[in-house]
Tab-separated table of C-alpha atoms and ligand atoms in Angstrom:
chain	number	residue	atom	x	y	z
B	1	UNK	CA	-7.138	12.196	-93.921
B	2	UNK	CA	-10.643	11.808	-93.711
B	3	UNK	CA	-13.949	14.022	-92.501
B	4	UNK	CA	-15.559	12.129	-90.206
B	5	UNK	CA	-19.518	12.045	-90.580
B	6	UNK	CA	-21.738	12.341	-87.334
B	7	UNK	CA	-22.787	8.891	-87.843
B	8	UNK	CA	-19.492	7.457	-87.998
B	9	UNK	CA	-18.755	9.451	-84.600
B	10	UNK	CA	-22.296	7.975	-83.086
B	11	UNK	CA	-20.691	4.539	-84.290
B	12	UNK	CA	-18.048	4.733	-83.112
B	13	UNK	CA	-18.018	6.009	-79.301
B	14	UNK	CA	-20.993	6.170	-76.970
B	15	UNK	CA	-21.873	9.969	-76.173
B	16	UNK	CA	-24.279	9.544	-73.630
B	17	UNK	CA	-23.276	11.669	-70.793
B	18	UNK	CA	-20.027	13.121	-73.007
B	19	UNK	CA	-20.217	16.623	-73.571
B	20	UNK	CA	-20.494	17.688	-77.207
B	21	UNK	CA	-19.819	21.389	-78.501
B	22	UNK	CA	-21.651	21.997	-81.701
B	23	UNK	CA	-21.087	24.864	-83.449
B	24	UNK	CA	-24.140	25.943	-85.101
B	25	UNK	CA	-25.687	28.836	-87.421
B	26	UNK	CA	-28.679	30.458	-85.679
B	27	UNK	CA	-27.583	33.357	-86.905
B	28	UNK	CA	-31.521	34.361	-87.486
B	29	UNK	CA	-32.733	37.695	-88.195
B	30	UNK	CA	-34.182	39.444	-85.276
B	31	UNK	CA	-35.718	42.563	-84.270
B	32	UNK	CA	-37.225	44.077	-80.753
B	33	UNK	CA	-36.354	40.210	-79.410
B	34	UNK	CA	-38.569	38.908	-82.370
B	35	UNK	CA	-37.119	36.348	-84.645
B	36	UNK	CA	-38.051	36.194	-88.395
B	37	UNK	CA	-37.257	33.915	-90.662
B	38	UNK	CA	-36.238	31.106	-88.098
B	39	UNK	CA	-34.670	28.600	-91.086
B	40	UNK	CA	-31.645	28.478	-89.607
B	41	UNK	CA	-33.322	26.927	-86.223
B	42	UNK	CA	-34.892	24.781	-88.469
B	43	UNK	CA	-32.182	23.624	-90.254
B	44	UNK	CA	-30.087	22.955	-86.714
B	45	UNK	CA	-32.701	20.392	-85.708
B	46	UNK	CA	-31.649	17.138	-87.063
B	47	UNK	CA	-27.915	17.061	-85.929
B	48	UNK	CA	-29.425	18.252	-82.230
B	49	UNK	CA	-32.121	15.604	-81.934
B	50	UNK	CA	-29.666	12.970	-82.814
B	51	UNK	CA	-27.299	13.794	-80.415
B	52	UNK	CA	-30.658	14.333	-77.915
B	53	UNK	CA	-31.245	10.854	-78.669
B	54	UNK	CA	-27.507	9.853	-77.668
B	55	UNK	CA	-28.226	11.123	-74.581
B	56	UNK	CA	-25.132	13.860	-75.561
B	57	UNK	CA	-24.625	16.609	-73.288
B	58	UNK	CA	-24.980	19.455	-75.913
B	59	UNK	CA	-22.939	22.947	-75.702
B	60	UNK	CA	-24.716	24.909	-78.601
B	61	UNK	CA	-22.628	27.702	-79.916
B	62	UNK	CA	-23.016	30.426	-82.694
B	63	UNK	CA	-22.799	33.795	-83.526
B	64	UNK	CA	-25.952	36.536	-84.463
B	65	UNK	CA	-25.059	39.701	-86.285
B	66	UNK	CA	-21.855	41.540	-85.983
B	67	UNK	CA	-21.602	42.775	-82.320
B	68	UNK	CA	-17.961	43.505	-83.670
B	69	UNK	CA	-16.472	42.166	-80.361
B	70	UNK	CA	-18.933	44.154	-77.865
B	71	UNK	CA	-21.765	42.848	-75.251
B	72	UNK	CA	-25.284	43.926	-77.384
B	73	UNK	CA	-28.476	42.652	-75.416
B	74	UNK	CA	-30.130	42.970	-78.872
B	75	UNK	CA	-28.253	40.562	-80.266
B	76	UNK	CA	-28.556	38.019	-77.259
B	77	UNK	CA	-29.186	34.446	-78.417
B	78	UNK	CA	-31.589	34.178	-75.005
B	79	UNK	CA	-34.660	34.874	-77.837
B	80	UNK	CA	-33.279	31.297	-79.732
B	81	UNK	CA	-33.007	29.189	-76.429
B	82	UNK	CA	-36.397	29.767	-76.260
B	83	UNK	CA	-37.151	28.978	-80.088
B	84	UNK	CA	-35.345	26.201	-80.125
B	85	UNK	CA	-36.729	24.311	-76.865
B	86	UNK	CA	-40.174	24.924	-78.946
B	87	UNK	CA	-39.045	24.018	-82.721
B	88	UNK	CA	-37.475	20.484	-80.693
B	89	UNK	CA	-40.822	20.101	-79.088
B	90	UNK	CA	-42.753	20.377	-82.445
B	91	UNK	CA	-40.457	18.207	-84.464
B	92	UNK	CA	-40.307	15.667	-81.379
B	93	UNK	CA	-44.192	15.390	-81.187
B	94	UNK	CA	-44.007	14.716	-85.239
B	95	UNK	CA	-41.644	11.721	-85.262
B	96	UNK	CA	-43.855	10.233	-82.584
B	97	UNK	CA	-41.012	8.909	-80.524
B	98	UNK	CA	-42.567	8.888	-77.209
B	99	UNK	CA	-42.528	11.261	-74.274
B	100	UNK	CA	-39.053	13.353	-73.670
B	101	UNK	CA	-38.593	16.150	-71.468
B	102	UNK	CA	-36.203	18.544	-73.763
B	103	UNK	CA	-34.644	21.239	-72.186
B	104	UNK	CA	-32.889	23.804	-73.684
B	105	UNK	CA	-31.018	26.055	-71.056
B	106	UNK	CA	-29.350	29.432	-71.718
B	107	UNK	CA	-25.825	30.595	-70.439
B	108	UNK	CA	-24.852	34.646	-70.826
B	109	UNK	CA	-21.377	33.652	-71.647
B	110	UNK	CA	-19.411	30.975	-73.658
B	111	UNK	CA	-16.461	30.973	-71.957
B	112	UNK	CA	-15.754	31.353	-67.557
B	113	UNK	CA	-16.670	29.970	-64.545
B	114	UNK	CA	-20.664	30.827	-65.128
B	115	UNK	CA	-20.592	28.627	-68.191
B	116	UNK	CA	-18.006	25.958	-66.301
B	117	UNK	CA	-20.437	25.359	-63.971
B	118	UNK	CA	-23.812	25.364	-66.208
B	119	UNK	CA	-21.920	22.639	-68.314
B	120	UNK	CA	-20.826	20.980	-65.350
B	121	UNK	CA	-24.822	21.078	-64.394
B	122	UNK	CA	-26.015	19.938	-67.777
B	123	UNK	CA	-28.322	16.515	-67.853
B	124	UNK	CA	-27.565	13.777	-70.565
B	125	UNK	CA	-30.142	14.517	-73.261
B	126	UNK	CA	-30.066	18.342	-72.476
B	127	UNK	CA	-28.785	21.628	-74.235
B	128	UNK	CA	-27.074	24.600	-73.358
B	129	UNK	CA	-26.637	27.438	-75.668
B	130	UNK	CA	-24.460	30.242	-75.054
B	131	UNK	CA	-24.024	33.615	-75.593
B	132	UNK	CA	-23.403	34.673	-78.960
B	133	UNK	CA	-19.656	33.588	-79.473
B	134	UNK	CA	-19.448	37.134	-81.164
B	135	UNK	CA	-19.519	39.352	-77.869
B	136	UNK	CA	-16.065	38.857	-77.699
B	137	UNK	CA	-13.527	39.554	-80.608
B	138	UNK	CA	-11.305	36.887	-79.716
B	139	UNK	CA	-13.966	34.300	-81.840
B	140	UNK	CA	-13.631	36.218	-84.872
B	141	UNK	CA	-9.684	37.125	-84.140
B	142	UNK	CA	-9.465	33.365	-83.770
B	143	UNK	CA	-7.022	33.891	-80.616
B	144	UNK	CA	-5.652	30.930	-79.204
B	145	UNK	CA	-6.398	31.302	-75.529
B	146	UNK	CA	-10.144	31.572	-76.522
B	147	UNK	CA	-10.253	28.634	-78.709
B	148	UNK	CA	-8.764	26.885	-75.783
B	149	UNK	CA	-11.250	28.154	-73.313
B	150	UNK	CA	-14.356	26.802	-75.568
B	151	UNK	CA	-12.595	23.502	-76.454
B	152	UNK	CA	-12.095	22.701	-72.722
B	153	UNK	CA	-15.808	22.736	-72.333
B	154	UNK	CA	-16.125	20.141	-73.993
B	155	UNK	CA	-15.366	15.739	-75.495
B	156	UNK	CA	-16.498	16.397	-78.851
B	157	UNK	CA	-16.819	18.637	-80.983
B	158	UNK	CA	-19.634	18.670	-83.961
B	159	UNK	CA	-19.478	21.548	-86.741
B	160	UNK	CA	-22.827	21.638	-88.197
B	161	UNK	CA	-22.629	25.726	-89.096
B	162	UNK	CA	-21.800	25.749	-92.916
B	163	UNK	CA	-22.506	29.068	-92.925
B	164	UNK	CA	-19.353	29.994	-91.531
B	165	UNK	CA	-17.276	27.133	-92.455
B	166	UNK	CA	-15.313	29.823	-94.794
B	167	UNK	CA	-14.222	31.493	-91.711
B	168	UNK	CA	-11.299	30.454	-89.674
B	169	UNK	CA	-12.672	31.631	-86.100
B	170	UNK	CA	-11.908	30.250	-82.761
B	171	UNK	CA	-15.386	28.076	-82.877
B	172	UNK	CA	-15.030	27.020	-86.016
B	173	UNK	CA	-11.280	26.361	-86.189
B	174	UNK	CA	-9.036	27.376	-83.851
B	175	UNK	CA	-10.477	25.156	-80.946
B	176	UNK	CA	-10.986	21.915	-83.052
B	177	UNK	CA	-7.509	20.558	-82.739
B	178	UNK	CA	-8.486	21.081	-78.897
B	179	UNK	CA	-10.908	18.393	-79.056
B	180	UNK	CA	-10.338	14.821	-78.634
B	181	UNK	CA	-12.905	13.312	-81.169
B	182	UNK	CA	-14.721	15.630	-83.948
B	183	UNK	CA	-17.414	15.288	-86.789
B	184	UNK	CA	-19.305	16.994	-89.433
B	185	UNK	CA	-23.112	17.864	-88.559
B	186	UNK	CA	-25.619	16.594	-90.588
B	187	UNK	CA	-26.294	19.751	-92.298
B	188	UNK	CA	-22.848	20.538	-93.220
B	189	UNK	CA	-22.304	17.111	-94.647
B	190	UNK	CA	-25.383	17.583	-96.763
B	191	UNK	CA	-24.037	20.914	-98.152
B	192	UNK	CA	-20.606	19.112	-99.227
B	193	UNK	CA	-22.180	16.581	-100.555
B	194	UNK	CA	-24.778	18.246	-102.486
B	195	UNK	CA	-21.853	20.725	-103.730
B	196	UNK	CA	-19.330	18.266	-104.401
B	197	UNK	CA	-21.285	17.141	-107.472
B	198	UNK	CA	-20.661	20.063	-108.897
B	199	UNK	CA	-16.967	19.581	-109.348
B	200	UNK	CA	-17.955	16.834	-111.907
B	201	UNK	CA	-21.525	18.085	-113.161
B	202	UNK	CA	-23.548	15.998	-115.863
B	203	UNK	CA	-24.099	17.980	-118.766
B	204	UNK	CA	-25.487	20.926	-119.730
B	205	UNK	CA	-23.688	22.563	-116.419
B	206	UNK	CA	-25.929	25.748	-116.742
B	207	UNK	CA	-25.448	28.569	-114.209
B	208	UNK	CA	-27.036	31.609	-113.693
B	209	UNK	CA	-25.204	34.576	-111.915
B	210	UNK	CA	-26.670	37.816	-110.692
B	211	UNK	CA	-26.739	40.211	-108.187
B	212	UNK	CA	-25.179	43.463	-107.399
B	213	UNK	CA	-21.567	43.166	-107.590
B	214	UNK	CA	-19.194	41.651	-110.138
B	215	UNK	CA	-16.547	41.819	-107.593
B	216	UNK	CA	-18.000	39.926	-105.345
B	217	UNK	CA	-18.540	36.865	-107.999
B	218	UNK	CA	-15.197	37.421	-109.953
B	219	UNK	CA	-13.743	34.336	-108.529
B	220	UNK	CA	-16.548	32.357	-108.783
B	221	UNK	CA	-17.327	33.657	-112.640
B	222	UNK	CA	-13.988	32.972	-113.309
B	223	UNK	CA	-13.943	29.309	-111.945
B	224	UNK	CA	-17.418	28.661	-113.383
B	225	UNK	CA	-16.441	29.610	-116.868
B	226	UNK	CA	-13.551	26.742	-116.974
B	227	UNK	CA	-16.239	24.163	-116.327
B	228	UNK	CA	-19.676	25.113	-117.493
B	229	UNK	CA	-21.564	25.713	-121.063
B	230	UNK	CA	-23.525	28.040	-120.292
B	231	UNK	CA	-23.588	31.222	-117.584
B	232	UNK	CA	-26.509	33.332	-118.015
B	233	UNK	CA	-25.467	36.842	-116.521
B	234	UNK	CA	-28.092	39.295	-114.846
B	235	UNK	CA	-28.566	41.264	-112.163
B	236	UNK	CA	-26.574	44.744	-112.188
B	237	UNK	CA	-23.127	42.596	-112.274
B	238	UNK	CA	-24.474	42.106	-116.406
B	239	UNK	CA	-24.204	46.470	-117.036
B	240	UNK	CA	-20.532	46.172	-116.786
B	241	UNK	CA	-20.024	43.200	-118.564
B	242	UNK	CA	-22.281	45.592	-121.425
B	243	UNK	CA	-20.302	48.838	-120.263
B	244	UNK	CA	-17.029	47.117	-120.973
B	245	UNK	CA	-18.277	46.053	-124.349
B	246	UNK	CA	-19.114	49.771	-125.205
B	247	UNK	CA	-22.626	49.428	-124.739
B	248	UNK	CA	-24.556	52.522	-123.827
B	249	UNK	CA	-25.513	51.232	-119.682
B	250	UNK	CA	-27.009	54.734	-118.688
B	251	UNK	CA	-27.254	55.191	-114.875
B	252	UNK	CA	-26.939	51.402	-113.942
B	253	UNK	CA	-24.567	50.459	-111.768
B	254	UNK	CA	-21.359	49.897	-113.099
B	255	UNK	CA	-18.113	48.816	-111.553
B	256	UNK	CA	-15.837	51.134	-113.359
B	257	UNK	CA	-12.633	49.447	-112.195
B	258	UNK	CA	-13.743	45.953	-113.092
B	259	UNK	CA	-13.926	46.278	-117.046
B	260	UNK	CA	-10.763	44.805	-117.646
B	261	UNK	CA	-11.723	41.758	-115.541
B	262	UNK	CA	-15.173	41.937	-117.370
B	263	UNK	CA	-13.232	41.960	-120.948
B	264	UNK	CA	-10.935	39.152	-119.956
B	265	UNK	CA	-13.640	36.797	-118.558
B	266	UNK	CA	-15.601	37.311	-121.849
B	267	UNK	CA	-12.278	36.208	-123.707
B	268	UNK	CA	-12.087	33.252	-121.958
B	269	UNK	CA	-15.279	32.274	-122.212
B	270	UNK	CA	-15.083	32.876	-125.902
B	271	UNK	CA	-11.920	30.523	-125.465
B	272	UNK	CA	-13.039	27.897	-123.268
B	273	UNK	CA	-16.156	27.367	-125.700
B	274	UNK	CA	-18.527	28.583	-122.688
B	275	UNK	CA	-21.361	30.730	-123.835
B	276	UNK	CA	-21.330	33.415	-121.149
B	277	UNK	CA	-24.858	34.843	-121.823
B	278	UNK	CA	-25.916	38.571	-121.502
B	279	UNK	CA	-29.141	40.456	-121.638
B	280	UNK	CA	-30.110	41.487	-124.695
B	281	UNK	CA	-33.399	43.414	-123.002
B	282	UNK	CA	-33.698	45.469	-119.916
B	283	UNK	CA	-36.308	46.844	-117.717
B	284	UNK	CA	-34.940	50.212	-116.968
B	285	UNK	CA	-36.383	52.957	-114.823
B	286	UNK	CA	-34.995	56.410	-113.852
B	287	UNK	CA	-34.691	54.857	-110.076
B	288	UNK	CA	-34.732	52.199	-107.600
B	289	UNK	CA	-38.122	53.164	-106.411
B	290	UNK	CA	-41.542	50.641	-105.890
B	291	UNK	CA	-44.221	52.650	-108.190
B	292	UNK	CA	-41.236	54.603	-111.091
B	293	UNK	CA	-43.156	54.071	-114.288
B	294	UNK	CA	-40.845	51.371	-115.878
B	295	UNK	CA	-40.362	50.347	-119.841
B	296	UNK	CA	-38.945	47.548	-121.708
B	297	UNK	CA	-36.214	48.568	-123.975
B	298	UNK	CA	-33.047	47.086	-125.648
B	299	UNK	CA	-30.903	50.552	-125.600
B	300	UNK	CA	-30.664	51.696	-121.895
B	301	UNK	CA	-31.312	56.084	-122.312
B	302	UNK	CA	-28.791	58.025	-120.627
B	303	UNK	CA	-31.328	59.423	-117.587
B	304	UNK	CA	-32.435	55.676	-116.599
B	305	UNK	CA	-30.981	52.398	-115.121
B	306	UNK	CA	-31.679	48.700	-116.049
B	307	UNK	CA	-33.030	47.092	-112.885
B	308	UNK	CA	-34.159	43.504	-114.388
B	309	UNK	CA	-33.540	41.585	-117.199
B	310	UNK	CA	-35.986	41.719	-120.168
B	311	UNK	CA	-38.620	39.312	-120.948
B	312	UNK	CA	-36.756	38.453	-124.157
B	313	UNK	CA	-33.956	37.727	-122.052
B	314	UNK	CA	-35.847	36.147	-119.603
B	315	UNK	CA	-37.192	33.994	-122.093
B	316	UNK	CA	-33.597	32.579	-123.390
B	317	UNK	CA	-32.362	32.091	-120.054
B	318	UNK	CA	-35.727	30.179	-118.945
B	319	UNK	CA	-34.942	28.494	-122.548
B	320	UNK	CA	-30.834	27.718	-120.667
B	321	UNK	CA	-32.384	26.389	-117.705
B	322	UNK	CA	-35.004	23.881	-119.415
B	323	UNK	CA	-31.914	21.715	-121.634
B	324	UNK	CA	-29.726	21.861	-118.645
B	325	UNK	CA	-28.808	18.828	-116.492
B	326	UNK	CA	-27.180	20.782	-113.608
B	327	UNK	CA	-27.698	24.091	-112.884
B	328	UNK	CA	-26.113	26.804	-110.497
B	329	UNK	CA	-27.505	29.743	-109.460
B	330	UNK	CA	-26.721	32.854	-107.486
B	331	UNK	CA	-27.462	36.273	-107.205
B	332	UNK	CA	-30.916	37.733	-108.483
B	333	UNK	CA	-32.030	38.406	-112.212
B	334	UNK	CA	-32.622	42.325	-110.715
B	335	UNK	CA	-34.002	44.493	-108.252
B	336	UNK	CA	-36.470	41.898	-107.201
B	337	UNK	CA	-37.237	43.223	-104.009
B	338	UNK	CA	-39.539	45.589	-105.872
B	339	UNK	CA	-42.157	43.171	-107.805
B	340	UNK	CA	-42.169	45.486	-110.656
B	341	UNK	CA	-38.654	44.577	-111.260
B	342	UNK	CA	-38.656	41.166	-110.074
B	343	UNK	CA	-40.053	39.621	-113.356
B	344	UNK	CA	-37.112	37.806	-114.809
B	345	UNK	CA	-35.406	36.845	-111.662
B	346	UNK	CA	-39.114	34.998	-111.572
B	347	UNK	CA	-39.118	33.364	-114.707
B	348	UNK	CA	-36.058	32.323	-114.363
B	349	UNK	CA	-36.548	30.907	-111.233
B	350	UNK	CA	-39.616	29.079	-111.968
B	351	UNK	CA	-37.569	27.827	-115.115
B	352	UNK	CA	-35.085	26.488	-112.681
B	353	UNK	CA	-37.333	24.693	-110.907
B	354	UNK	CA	-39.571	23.475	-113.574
B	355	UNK	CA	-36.092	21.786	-115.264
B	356	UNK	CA	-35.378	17.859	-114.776
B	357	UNK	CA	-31.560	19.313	-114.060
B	358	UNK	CA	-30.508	18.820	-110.780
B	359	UNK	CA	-30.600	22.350	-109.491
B	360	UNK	CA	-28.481	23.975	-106.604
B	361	UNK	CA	-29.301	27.471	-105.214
B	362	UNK	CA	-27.284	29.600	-102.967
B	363	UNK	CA	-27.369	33.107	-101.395
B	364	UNK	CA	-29.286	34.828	-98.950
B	365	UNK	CA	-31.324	37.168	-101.771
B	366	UNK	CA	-31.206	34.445	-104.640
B	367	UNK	CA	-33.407	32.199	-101.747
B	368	UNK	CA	-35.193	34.928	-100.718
B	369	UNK	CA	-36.661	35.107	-104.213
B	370	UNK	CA	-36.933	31.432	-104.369
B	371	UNK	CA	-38.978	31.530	-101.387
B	372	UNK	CA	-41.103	34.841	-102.718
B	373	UNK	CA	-41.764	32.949	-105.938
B	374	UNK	CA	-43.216	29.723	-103.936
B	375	UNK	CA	-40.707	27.321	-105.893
B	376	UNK	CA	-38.290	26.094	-102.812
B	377	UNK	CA	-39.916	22.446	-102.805
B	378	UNK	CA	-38.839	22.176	-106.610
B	379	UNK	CA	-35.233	23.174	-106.008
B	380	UNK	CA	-33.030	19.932	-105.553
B	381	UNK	CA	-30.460	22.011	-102.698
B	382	UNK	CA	-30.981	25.714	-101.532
B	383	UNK	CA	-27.723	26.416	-100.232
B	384	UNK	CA	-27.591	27.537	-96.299
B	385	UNK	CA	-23.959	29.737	-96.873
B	386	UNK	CA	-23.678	31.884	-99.514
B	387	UNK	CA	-20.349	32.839	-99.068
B	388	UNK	CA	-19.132	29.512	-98.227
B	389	UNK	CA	-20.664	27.787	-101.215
B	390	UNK	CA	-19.625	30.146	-103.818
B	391	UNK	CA	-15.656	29.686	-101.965
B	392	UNK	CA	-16.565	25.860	-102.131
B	393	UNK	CA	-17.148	26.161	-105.622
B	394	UNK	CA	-14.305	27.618	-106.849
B	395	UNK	CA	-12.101	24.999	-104.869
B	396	UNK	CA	-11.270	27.172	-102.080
B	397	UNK	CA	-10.538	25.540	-98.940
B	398	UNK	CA	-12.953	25.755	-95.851
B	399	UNK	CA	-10.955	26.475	-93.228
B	400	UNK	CA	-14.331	25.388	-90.811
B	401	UNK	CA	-14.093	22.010	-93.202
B	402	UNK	CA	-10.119	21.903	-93.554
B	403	UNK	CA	-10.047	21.954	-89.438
B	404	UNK	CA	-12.354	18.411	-89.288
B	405	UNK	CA	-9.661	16.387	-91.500
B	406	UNK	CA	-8.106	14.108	-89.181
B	407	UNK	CA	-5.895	10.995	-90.072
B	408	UNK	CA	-8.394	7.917	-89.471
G	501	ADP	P1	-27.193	36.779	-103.044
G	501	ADP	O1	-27.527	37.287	-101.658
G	501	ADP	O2	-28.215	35.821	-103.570
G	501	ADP	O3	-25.783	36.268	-103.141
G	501	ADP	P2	-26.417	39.397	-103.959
G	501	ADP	O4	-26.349	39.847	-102.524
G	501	ADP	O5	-25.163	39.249	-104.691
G	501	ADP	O6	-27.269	38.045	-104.028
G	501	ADP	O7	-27.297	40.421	-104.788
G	501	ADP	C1	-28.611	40.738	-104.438
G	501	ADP	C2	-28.875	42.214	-104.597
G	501	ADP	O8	-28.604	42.641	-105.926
G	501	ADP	C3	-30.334	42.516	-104.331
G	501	ADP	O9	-30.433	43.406	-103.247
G	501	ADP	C4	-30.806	43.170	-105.632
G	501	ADP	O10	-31.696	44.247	-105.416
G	501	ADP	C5	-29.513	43.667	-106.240
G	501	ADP	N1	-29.651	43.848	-107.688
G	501	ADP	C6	-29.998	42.937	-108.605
G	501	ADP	N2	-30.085	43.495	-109.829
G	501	ADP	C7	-29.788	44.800	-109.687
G	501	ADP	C8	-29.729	45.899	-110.580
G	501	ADP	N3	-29.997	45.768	-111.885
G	501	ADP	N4	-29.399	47.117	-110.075
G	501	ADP	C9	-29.148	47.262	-108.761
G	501	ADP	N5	-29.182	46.260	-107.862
G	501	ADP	C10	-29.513	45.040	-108.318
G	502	MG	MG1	-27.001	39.096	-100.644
């Protein structure tokens, strides 16, 4: 069994005038029709132009928001056919490769006779993107009469949407089996890649772990404490790691019914000779506000909240991320969406990239503070799926990835 790579597909069969389906993520956010951030577009661009350059007849498929099975003209993907027939443009005119008339067309459907017949229309060298797979439950129920529909649009199939590779939904599994020939996409070969070294890190294996929730990171805390040496913990997920050790946590949020888990992960880290790290300084405020007077304290008082890490803290995790060789990090240091709490998720982030260790970064907020910080060109992968990385991570299987293993 074996995942076949889009070169190896490009090798190995001529796709000019075959129709490919590729699954993408442009699931960009929008709002009145505008997009925003369009680095999911961005990131699409490389697996398109090659297939452009096949002379591939591209069906582009993906989902935006959760329409939650209904028709919702505001989350049309019309506004990305448009985006994307530009971004091609652009990146076409950089690699200097001549004159090429890209078209990108637009279908209001992605299965029936309307999108039948636009496929059957399609050029060689062209693209048609559909309507957002997610106007009709059936993707995300993955039923089978769906997948069927959207695999019989199509030759090949190409899953370059890593985003949702830890879904099993009619586009991203159910209609692969459908499909006489299929490959990974360039970007969702690069995130396996660039994860997979991870399962055998060099040493220090540092991570950093943050955010709001501890249960959404207990499996991943729990796989990353069998195989790292260090896990620096902030965010609110470290005030009931403190709770559960009887620390006084105030009015930070605290996950009540995840002490025990908090208590046993500590154990095991004690075990395992990991050195799960907590904050030993805290920014606390009395609330989540931009402009609440804010003070640096080790006790957290009963009336307040700690909504960042301290600088002493800051300062040993920065200290963590400077001896590492490979480092891991997700979830924010704190509140760092307001800049007066956003000082340790910074200096830990500049840390990170200032390190020689091979550095991986994954989840929407942890990039969006990479990004806010300026320090994306000196991070070695930021991570497209948040979700599906941290499932990759702990071993899970992808059912989007199981679905391209094929005997070869
Ligand atoms: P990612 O998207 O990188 O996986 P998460 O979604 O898990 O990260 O967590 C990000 C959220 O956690 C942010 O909205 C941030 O404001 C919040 N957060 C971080 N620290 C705290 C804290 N001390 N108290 C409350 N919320 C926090
Ligand atoms: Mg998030």
């Amino acid at each position: 069994m074996a995942i076949q790579s889009l070169d190896a597909l490009l090798n190995a069969s001529s796709l000019a005038g075959k129709r490919v389906f590729v699954r993408a993520d442009l699931n960009v956010p929008l709002s009145d029709g505008r997009i925003g951030d369009d680095s999911r577009i961005r990131a699409s661009l490389p697996t398109l132009q090659r297939l452009v350059a096949a002379d591939a007849r591209i069906i582009l498929a993906s989902h935006l928001g959760r329409p939650k099975g209904q028709r919702n003209p505001a989350l049309s993907l019309a506004p990305i056919a448009l985006a994307l027939q530009e971004a091609l443009q652009v990146a076409h005119q950089e690699a200097n490769t001549g004159d090429l008339n890209l078209k990108v067309h637009f279908v209001s459907n992605c299965i029936g006779d309307e999108v039948t017949k636009a496929v059957g229309d399609l050029g060689d060298g062209e693209i048609l993107l559909l309507e957002n797979l997610r106007f009709h439950a059936a993707e995300t129920d993955n039923d089978p009469e769906f997948a069927k529909a959207l695999a019989r649009l199509a030759d090949f199939y190409v899953n370059d949407a890593f985003g949702t590779a830890h879904r099993a939904h009619a586009s991203t599994a159910g209609m692969v089996p459908y499909v006489h020939e299929v490959a990974a996409g360039l970007l969702l070969q690069r995130e396996l890649d660039e994860l997979e070294t991870l399962r055998v890190p060099e040493r220090p294996f540092v991570c950093f772990l943050g955010g709001a929730k501890v249960s959404d990171k207990l499996g991943v805390l729990e796989a990353l404490i069998e195989r790292a040496d260090t896990i620096g913990v902030g965010g609110a997920m470290a005030y009931t790691f403190l709770a559960a050790m009887g620390e006084p946590v105030g009015r930070s949020l605290v996950e009540l019914d995840r002490l025990d888990d908090a208590n046993r992960m500590r154990a095991r880290a004690r075990e395992r000779g990991c050195d799960l790290m907590l904050p030993t300084d805290h920014i606390v405020a009395t609330r989540v506000e931009k402009g609440v007077p804010t003070q640096t304290m080790t006790t957290i008082p009963d009336d307040s909240m700690g909504v960042d890490i301290g600088p002493e803290t800051a300062e040993r995790y920065a200290a963590a991320a400077l001896a590492a060789r490979t480092i891991l990090w997700n979830g924010p240091m704190g509140v760092f969406e307001i800049d007066a709490f956003s000082h340790g998720t910074e200096r830990v982030a500049r840390a990170i990239a200032a390190s020689k260790a091979r550095s991986i970064v994954g989840g929407g907020d942890s990039l969006a503070a990479v990004n806010k910080v300026g320090v994306a060109e000196d991070i070695d992968h930021l991570s497209t799926g948040g979700g599906a990385s941290l499932e990759f991570v702990q071993g899970l299987t992808l059912p989007g990835v199981a679905a391209l293993d094929r005997p070869r």
